[in-house]
Coordinates of C-alpha atoms and ligand atoms in Angstrom, one line a residue:
M240 CA 8.6 -29.6 -22.0
H241 CA 7.1 -30.7 -18.7
H242 CA 6.6 -28.4 -15.8
D243 CA 5.1 -28.5 -12.3
L244 CA 2.5 -26.0 -13.3
V245 CA 1.5 -24.4 -16.6
V246 CA -0.6 -21.2 -16.6
E247 CA -2.1 -20.1 -19.9
G248 CA -3.5 -16.7 -20.6
K249 CA -2.8 -13.0 -21.4
I250 CA 0.2 -11.6 -19.6
V251 CA 0.3 -7.9 -18.8
N252 CA 3.9 -7.0 -18.3
P253 CA 5.2 -3.4 -17.7
G254 CA 6.2 -1.9 -21.0
S255 CA 4.2 -4.4 -23.0
G256 CA 1.9 -1.6 -24.3
V257 CA -0.9 -3.9 -25.5
V258 CA -1.8 -7.0 -23.7
H259 CA 0.1 -10.0 -25.1
D260 CA -1.6 -12.8 -27.0
T261 CA -2.2 -15.9 -25.0
V262 CA 1.1 -17.3 -23.6
Q263 CA 2.0 -20.3 -21.5
I264 CA 4.0 -19.8 -18.4
G265 CA 6.0 -22.9 -17.3
I266 CA 6.6 -23.0 -13.5
D267 CA 8.9 -25.3 -11.6
G268 CA 9.0 -25.0 -7.8
A269 CA 8.9 -21.3 -6.9
F270 CA 10.2 -20.0 -10.3
I271 CA 9.1 -19.3 -13.8
T272 CA 11.2 -21.5 -16.0
E273 CA 9.7 -21.2 -19.5
L274 CA 7.5 -18.8 -21.5
K275 CA 6.1 -20.1 -24.8
K276 CA 3.2 -19.6 -27.1
Q277 CA 2.2 -23.3 -26.9
G278 CA 3.4 -26.8 -26.3
L279 CA 4.1 -26.7 -22.6
I280 CA 2.7 -29.6 -20.5
G281 CA 2.0 -29.2 -16.8
E282 CA 1.6 -31.6 -14.0
R283 CA -1.1 -29.1 -13.1
N284 CA -2.6 -26.7 -15.6
I285 CA -4.5 -23.4 -15.1
E286 CA -6.2 -22.1 -18.2
V287 CA -7.4 -18.5 -17.8
R288 CA -7.7 -17.2 -21.4
G289 CA -10.4 -14.7 -20.5
C290 CA -8.4 -13.2 -17.6
L291 CA -5.4 -10.8 -17.3
I292 CA -2.2 -12.3 -15.7
F293 CA -0.1 -9.7 -13.9
P294 CA 3.2 -10.1 -12.2
G295 CA 2.2 -10.7 -8.5
F296 CA 1.0 -7.5 -6.9
I297 CA 3.4 -6.1 -4.3
D298 CA 1.9 -3.9 -1.5
L299 CA 4.6 -1.7 -0.2
H300 CA 2.5 -0.1 2.5
A301 CA 0.4 -2.2 4.9
H302 CA -0.2 -2.4 8.7
L303 CA -0.6 -6.0 9.7
R304 CA -0.7 -5.1 13.5
E305 CA 1.0 -8.2 14.9
D306 CA 4.1 -8.2 17.1
S307 CA 5.3 -10.2 20.1
S308 CA 3.0 -8.2 22.5
E309 CA -0.1 -9.7 20.7
K310 CA -1.9 -6.5 21.9
W311 CA -3.3 -5.7 18.4
S312 CA -3.7 -9.2 17.1
Y313 CA -7.4 -8.9 17.7
K314 CA -7.4 -6.5 14.7
E315 CA -5.2 -8.5 12.4
D316 CA -2.3 -11.0 12.5
F317 CA 0.1 -12.3 10.0
R318 CA -2.1 -15.3 9.2
S319 CA -5.4 -13.4 8.6
G320 CA -3.5 -10.5 7.0
S321 CA -1.8 -12.8 4.5
A322 CA -5.1 -14.6 3.7
A323 CA -6.6 -11.1 3.0
A324 CA -3.7 -10.3 0.8
I325 CA -4.2 -13.5 -1.2
H326 CA -7.9 -12.7 -1.6
G327 CA -6.9 -9.3 -3.0
G328 CA -4.2 -10.7 -5.3
I329 CA -1.2 -9.4 -3.3
T330 CA 1.8 -11.8 -3.2
T331 CA 4.3 -9.7 -1.3
I332 CA 3.7 -7.2 1.6
A333 CA 6.0 -4.6 3.2
D334 CA 4.6 -4.2 6.8
M335 CA 4.8 -0.9 8.7
P336 CA 6.5 -0.6 12.1
N337 CA 3.8 1.2 14.2
T338 CA 2.7 -1.7 16.3
P339 CA 2.5 -1.7 20.1
Q340 CA 6.1 -2.8 20.2
P341 CA 7.3 -0.7 17.3
A342 CA 10.0 -2.0 15.0
I343 CA 12.7 0.5 16.3
N344 CA 15.6 -1.9 16.5
A345 CA 17.0 -5.1 15.0
A346 CA 15.7 -7.4 17.7
R347 CA 12.1 -6.1 17.2
L348 CA 12.4 -6.6 13.5
R349 CA 13.8 -10.2 13.9
A350 CA 10.9 -11.0 16.3
K351 CA 8.4 -9.9 13.7
K352 CA 10.1 -11.8 11.0
E353 CA 10.0 -15.0 13.1
L354 CA 6.3 -14.6 13.9
A355 CA 5.4 -14.0 10.3
Q356 CA 7.5 -16.9 8.9
S357 CA 5.3 -19.7 10.1
K358 CA 2.0 -17.9 9.6
S359 CA 2.1 -16.3 6.3
E360 CA 1.4 -17.7 2.8
V361 CA 2.8 -14.5 1.2
E362 CA 6.2 -13.0 1.8
I363 CA 6.2 -10.3 4.3
F364 CA 9.0 -7.8 4.6
F365 CA 9.4 -5.2 7.4
Y366 CA 10.1 -1.5 7.7
G367 CA 12.1 -0.2 10.6
A368 CA 10.9 3.1 12.2
V369 CA 13.2 6.1 12.4
T370 CA 12.5 8.0 15.6
E371 CA 14.2 10.9 17.3
S372 CA 16.0 8.6 19.6
N373 CA 17.0 5.4 17.7
T374 CA 19.8 6.8 15.5
E375 CA 22.2 4.3 17.1
E376 CA 20.0 1.4 16.1
L377 CA 19.6 2.3 12.4
A378 CA 22.7 0.5 11.1
G379 CA 21.9 -2.7 13.0
M380 CA 18.3 -2.5 11.5
S381 CA 19.5 -2.2 7.9
K382 CA 20.2 -6.0 7.6
E383 CA 16.7 -6.8 8.8
A384 CA 14.6 -4.1 7.3
I385 CA 13.4 -3.8 3.7
G386 CA 13.4 0.0 4.3
Y387 CA 12.7 2.8 6.8
K388 CA 9.6 4.6 7.8
I389 CA 9.5 8.2 9.0
F390 CA 6.3 9.6 10.4
L391 CA 6.1 13.4 10.3
A392 CA 2.8 13.1 12.2
D393 CA 0.4 10.5 13.5
G394 CA 1.1 8.7 16.7
P395 CA 4.0 8.1 19.0
L396 CA 6.7 7.5 16.4
Y397 CA 6.5 10.9 14.8
I398 CA 9.6 13.1 14.4
R399 CA 9.6 16.9 14.2
Q400 CA 9.9 18.4 10.8
E401 CA 13.1 20.3 11.8
V402 CA 15.0 17.1 12.5
L403 CA 14.0 15.5 9.2
P404 CA 17.3 16.4 7.4
E405 CA 19.3 14.9 10.3
A406 CA 17.1 11.7 10.2
L407 CA 17.5 11.3 6.5
R408 CA 21.3 11.7 6.8
A409 CA 21.3 9.1 9.6
V410 CA 19.5 6.6 7.4
E411 CA 21.8 7.2 4.5
A412 CA 24.8 6.6 6.8
A413 CA 23.2 3.5 8.3
S414 CA 22.5 1.8 5.0
N415 CA 25.7 3.0 3.4
S416 CA 26.6 -0.2 1.4
K417 CA 23.1 -0.7 0.1
P418 CA 20.9 2.4 0.3
K419 CA 17.5 1.3 1.7
P420 CA 14.3 3.0 0.6
I421 CA 12.5 5.4 2.9
V422 CA 8.8 6.0 3.2
V423 CA 7.6 9.2 4.7
H424 CA 4.2 10.0 6.2
C425 CA 3.7 13.6 5.2
E426 CA 1.6 15.7 7.5
D427 CA 2.8 18.7 9.5
Q428 CA 2.3 17.8 13.2
E429 CA 2.7 21.4 14.3
L430 CA 0.0 22.7 12.0
I431 CA -2.3 19.9 13.2
E432 CA -1.6 20.8 16.9
N433 CA -2.3 24.4 16.2
R434 CA -5.7 23.4 14.7
R435 CA -6.4 21.3 17.8
E436 CA -5.7 24.3 20.1
E437 CA -7.9 26.5 18.0
L438 CA -10.6 23.9 18.4
E439 CA -10.2 23.8 22.2
K440 CA -10.7 27.6 22.3
N441 CA -13.6 27.6 19.9
K442 CA -15.6 24.4 19.8
D443 CA -17.9 25.7 17.0
V444 CA -15.1 26.2 14.6
R445 CA -16.2 23.2 12.5
A446 CA -18.8 20.5 12.9
G447 CA -19.5 17.0 11.7
A448 CA -17.3 15.0 9.4
E449 CA -15.6 18.1 8.1
L450 CA -13.9 18.4 11.5
H451 CA -11.3 15.7 10.9
S452 CA -10.3 17.1 7.5
W453 CA -10.2 20.6 9.0
L454 CA -7.9 19.3 11.8
R455 CA -5.6 17.8 9.2
P456 CA -5.9 20.2 6.3
A457 CA -4.3 20.1 2.8
Q458 CA -1.7 22.6 4.0
A459 CA -0.4 20.1 6.6
E460 CA 0.3 17.6 3.8
L461 CA 1.8 20.3 1.5
S462 CA 4.0 21.7 4.2
A463 CA 5.5 18.2 5.0
V464 CA 5.9 17.4 1.3
R465 CA 7.8 20.6 0.8
S466 CA 10.1 19.7 3.7
V467 CA 10.8 16.3 2.3
L468 CA 11.5 17.7 -1.2
S469 CA 13.9 20.2 0.2
C470 CA 16.1 17.8 2.1
A471 CA 15.7 14.4 0.5
S472 CA 17.2 15.1 -2.9
G473 CA 20.7 15.3 -1.3
I474 CA 20.7 11.7 -0.1
R475 CA 21.4 8.5 -1.9
N476 CA 18.3 6.6 -0.7
S477 CA 15.1 6.6 -2.6
V478 CA 12.2 8.4 -0.9
N479 CA 8.5 7.6 -1.2
I480 CA 6.0 10.2 -0.2
A481 CA 3.2 8.0 1.4
H482 CA -0.5 8.1 0.6
I483 CA -0.8 11.4 -1.3
S484 CA -4.3 12.8 -0.6
V485 CA -3.9 16.3 -2.1
Y486 CA -3.5 16.8 -5.9
D487 CA -1.2 19.9 -5.3
S488 CA 1.3 17.6 -3.6
L489 CA 1.8 16.0 -7.0
L490 CA 2.5 19.4 -8.5
L491 CA 5.1 20.1 -5.8
I492 CA 6.8 16.8 -6.5
R493 CA 6.7 17.4 -10.3
R494 CA 8.1 20.9 -10.0
S495 CA 10.9 19.7 -7.7
G496 CA 12.3 17.7 -10.6
R497 CA 11.6 14.5 -8.5
G498 CA 15.0 14.5 -6.9
R499 CA 17.6 16.0 -9.3
G500 CA 20.2 15.1 -6.7
K501 CA 21.2 11.6 -5.8
A502 CA 17.9 10.3 -4.6
R503 CA 14.7 9.9 -6.6
I504 CA 11.4 11.0 -5.1
Y505 CA 8.5 8.7 -5.6
C506 CA 4.9 8.9 -4.4
E507 CA 2.0 6.5 -3.7
V508 CA -1.8 6.6 -3.6
T509 CA -4.4 4.5 -1.8
P510 CA -7.7 3.1 -3.1
H511 CA -9.7 5.1 -0.6
H512 CA -8.2 8.4 -1.7
L513 CA -9.0 7.5 -5.3
F514 CA -12.5 6.4 -4.6
F515 CA -14.1 8.3 -1.7
N516 CA -14.5 12.0 -0.9
T517 CA -15.6 14.2 2.0
D518 CA -19.3 13.6 1.2
D519 CA -18.7 9.9 1.7
L520 CA -17.0 10.7 5.0
N521 CA -20.0 12.7 6.0
I522 CA -22.2 9.7 5.5
K523 CA -19.9 6.9 6.8
K524 CA -18.2 9.0 9.5
G525 CA -15.6 7.2 11.5
L526 CA -15.6 4.2 9.1
L527 CA -13.9 6.4 6.5
K528 CA -11.7 8.3 8.9
T529 CA -8.1 8.1 7.7
N530 CA -4.8 10.0 8.0
P531 CA -4.3 11.9 5.8
P532 CA -8.1 12.5 5.5
L533 CA -10.3 12.2 2.4
R534 CA -10.6 15.4 0.4
S535 CA -13.2 17.1 -2.0
E536 CA -14.6 15.4 -5.0
S537 CA -12.8 17.7 -7.4
N538 CA -9.5 16.8 -5.7
R539 CA -10.3 13.1 -5.9
R540 CA -10.9 13.5 -9.6
Q541 CA -7.7 15.3 -10.1
L542 CA -5.8 12.6 -8.2
L543 CA -7.5 9.9 -10.3
D544 CA -6.7 11.7 -13.6
A545 CA -3.0 12.1 -12.5
F546 CA -2.9 8.4 -11.6
K547 CA -4.3 7.5 -15.1
R548 CA -1.6 9.7 -16.7
G549 CA 1.0 7.7 -14.8
E550 CA 2.1 10.5 -12.5
I551 CA 1.8 8.3 -9.4
D552 CA 4.4 5.6 -8.9
F553 CA 2.7 3.1 -6.6
L554 CA -0.8 1.9 -5.7
V555 CA -0.7 0.7 -2.1
T556 CA -3.3 -0.5 0.3
D557 CA -2.3 1.3 3.5
H558 CA -4.3 -1.6 4.9
A559 CA -5.1 -0.3 8.5
P560 CA -7.5 -2.8 10.1
H561 CA -9.4 -1.5 13.1
T562 CA -12.5 -3.3 14.3
I563 CA -16.0 -2.2 13.5
E564 CA -16.6 -1.4 17.2
E565 CA -13.6 0.9 17.1
K566 CA -14.6 2.5 13.9
T567 CA -18.1 3.3 15.0
L568 CA -17.0 5.1 18.2
G569 CA -17.8 8.4 16.4
L570 CA -15.7 10.5 14.1
M571 CA -13.4 12.1 16.8
D572 CA -12.8 8.9 18.8
A573 CA -12.6 6.3 16.0
P574 CA -9.0 5.4 15.1
A575 CA -7.9 6.4 11.6
G576 CA -7.4 3.9 8.8
V577 CA -9.3 1.5 6.6
P578 CA -8.8 -2.2 5.6
N579 CA -8.0 -2.6 1.9
L580 CA -6.2 -6.0 1.3
D581 CA -9.2 -8.2 0.5
T582 CA -10.6 -5.8 -2.0
F583 CA -7.4 -4.7 -3.7
G584 CA -7.8 -6.8 -6.9
S585 CA -11.5 -5.8 -7.3
F586 CA -10.5 -2.2 -6.9
V587 CA -7.9 -2.6 -9.6
A588 CA -10.6 -4.1 -11.8
W589 CA -12.6 -0.9 -11.1
L590 CA -9.7 1.2 -12.2
I591 CA -9.3 -0.8 -15.4
Y592 CA -12.9 -1.5 -16.5
S593 CA -14.7 1.5 -15.0
C594 CA -12.0 4.3 -15.2
G595 CA -10.1 3.3 -18.3
V596 CA -6.8 2.8 -16.5
S597 CA -4.5 0.7 -18.8
P598 CA -3.7 -2.8 -17.6
E599 CA 0.0 -2.0 -18.4
L600 CA 0.0 0.9 -15.9
I601 CA -1.5 -1.4 -13.3
S602 CA 1.4 -3.8 -13.9
R603 CA 3.8 -1.0 -13.3
V604 CA 2.3 0.6 -10.2
C605 CA 1.2 -2.6 -8.5
S606 CA 4.2 -4.9 -9.3
Y607 CA 7.2 -3.5 -11.3
N608 CA 7.7 -0.2 -9.5
P609 CA 7.2 -1.5 -6.0
A610 CA 9.7 -4.4 -6.7
K611 CA 12.3 -1.8 -7.9
F612 CA 11.7 0.5 -5.1
L613 CA 12.1 -2.2 -2.5
G614 CA 15.1 -3.7 -4.3
L615 CA 13.4 -7.1 -4.9
R616 CA 15.0 -8.1 -8.1
D617 CA 13.4 -11.6 -8.2
R618 CA 9.9 -10.3 -8.9
G619 CA 7.8 -7.5 -10.4
I620 CA 7.7 -8.9 -14.0
V621 CA 6.6 -12.1 -15.6
E622 CA 9.9 -13.4 -17.0
V623 CA 12.0 -16.6 -17.0
G624 CA 14.0 -16.8 -13.8
K625 CA 11.7 -14.6 -11.7
R626 CA 9.6 -15.9 -8.8
A627 CA 6.3 -17.5 -9.9
N628 CA 4.2 -14.8 -8.3
L629 CA 1.1 -14.0 -10.4
T630 CA -2.1 -12.2 -9.9
I631 CA -4.9 -13.3 -12.2
L632 CA -7.8 -10.9 -12.6
E633 CA -11.2 -11.9 -14.0
H634 CA -13.7 -9.5 -15.6
R635 CA -17.0 -10.3 -13.8
S636 CA -19.2 -8.3 -11.5
V637 CA -18.6 -8.9 -7.8
K638 CA -20.3 -7.3 -4.8
V639 CA -18.1 -6.7 -1.7
R640 CA -19.6 -8.5 1.3
S641 CA -18.0 -8.5 4.7
E642 CA -18.8 -12.3 5.3
Q643 CA -16.4 -13.1 2.4
L644 CA -13.4 -11.1 3.7
S645 CA -10.4 -12.8 5.2
T646 CA -9.2 -9.8 7.2
K647 CA -9.7 -10.3 11.0
C648 CA -11.3 -6.9 11.3
G649 CA -14.2 -8.3 9.2
W650 CA -15.4 -5.2 7.4
S651 CA -14.5 -3.2 4.3
P652 CA -15.0 0.5 3.3
F653 CA -16.3 -0.9 0.0
E654 CA -19.0 -3.1 1.6
G655 CA -22.0 -3.4 -0.8
Y656 CA -20.2 -1.8 -3.8
E657 CA -20.2 -3.8 -7.0
F658 CA -16.9 -4.0 -8.7
P659 CA -16.4 -5.1 -12.4
G660 CA -13.8 -7.7 -11.6
T661 CA -12.1 -9.8 -9.0
V662 CA -9.1 -12.0 -8.4
R663 CA -9.4 -15.5 -9.8
Y664 CA -6.1 -16.9 -8.7
T665 CA -3.2 -15.6 -6.6
I666 CA -0.1 -17.6 -7.3
V667 CA 2.7 -17.3 -4.7
N668 CA 6.0 -19.0 -5.3
G669 CA 4.4 -21.4 -7.7
E670 CA 1.5 -22.3 -5.4
P671 CA -2.0 -21.3 -6.7
F672 CA -4.6 -20.0 -4.3
I673 CA -8.1 -19.6 -5.5
A674 CA -9.6 -16.3 -4.4
T675 CA -13.0 -16.7 -2.8
S676 CA -15.3 -14.0 -4.0
D677 CA -18.6 -15.2 -5.4
A678 CA -20.7 -13.5 -8.0
P679 CA -23.4 -11.2 -6.6
Ligands
DOR764 O1 -5.1 6.3 8.7 C1 -4.1 5.9 9.0 N1 -4.0 4.7 9.8 N2 -2.9 6.5 8.6 C2 -1.7 6.0 9.0 O2 -0.8 6.6 8.5 C3 -1.6 5.0 10.0 C4 -2.7 4.1 9.9 C5 -2.8 3.1 11.1 O3 -1.7 2.5 11.4 O4 -3.9 2.8 11.6
ZN765 ZN1 0.1 3.7 6.7

């Protein structure tokens, strides 16, 4: 049988247990049309027997920064962000609403979609923000948004913890016919503000890199996670607790029964929380400042072990590009967040080859689970009829170098690190892109 493209190699599908033998994937246009052991003939052929072929990675948490104001386009825009995604093996992105003109109504969401359409090689979906004053807008947003984002801390969009039950019910009512997923940034703003006041009164309370983590302590995350668990299980929408930084948050989620009511509670983790600790923050200072902050080495190990046991549903980038000038302003003045798109595939290779994470788990947390959570039935698994989105990982040592990154912010928290693998091809809607990392 003839196809536009035939890709041949080992497929890692969710549930496949062991990596399949070599298979041929027949692709026509944007879709997978045939899977066969052998005999397929392609107009174009990609033979990657030594590599692992995953269903295209889906990043359900990224900040691409662009909106009609163009104010933050110097950090990233849809073109550079999508190039960085392809470099990192990501075929689909869900973009967060906290840009200078935040996505708080349908018109703002439409404007972002239009901007992205002509600029992006990958598909970008958009979250709408839930604030204390846009309840009336939520229903109109439900057609445009892939889901809703609630910030319990961090920046101008945050809502007070006491209005969270109301906000969740408003989202449920707004997306009544098709319950949309909700992502919640869990940090207790009140607790953070109390710490800030304490610091004002006593400047010596903490010094150096520890200060940021002290201002946003583990208790702040745990308090917000408790709040979400206590009021989210009654609604029909799925809820994802964003960027878990504290191992005990996982214990709280597990003990809660993960939403015995109508909703299911999910959680995600980022590469930086699995890789770095407070000692790294002490060395790299503002560069590694993120919200929620990095934690102790023992906590990092616990998170990584829990990830390996399959207790975390999604691996996300939380790609938060800020320029190097901004990140070197000093720990207190630097904005929080690190870029992660370009290096995502190499980080996944580190999980597989250096930490012993099973490729099948990667297929679930990077592709299958995010597709389910976002309601994207056309992707997340390599199967006939699904979109031809594939991430092809190669096992070879690669050093992260800023000159090779596609993100406009031009730097990586992993600069200089050597990872045991990289993305060879990212295939989006049947179109193969060659990732650009060279060997060290
Ligand atoms: O560190 C962070 N940076 N955490 C967030 O939740 C937001 C992000 C950003 O937008 O820069
Ligand atoms: Zn984020």
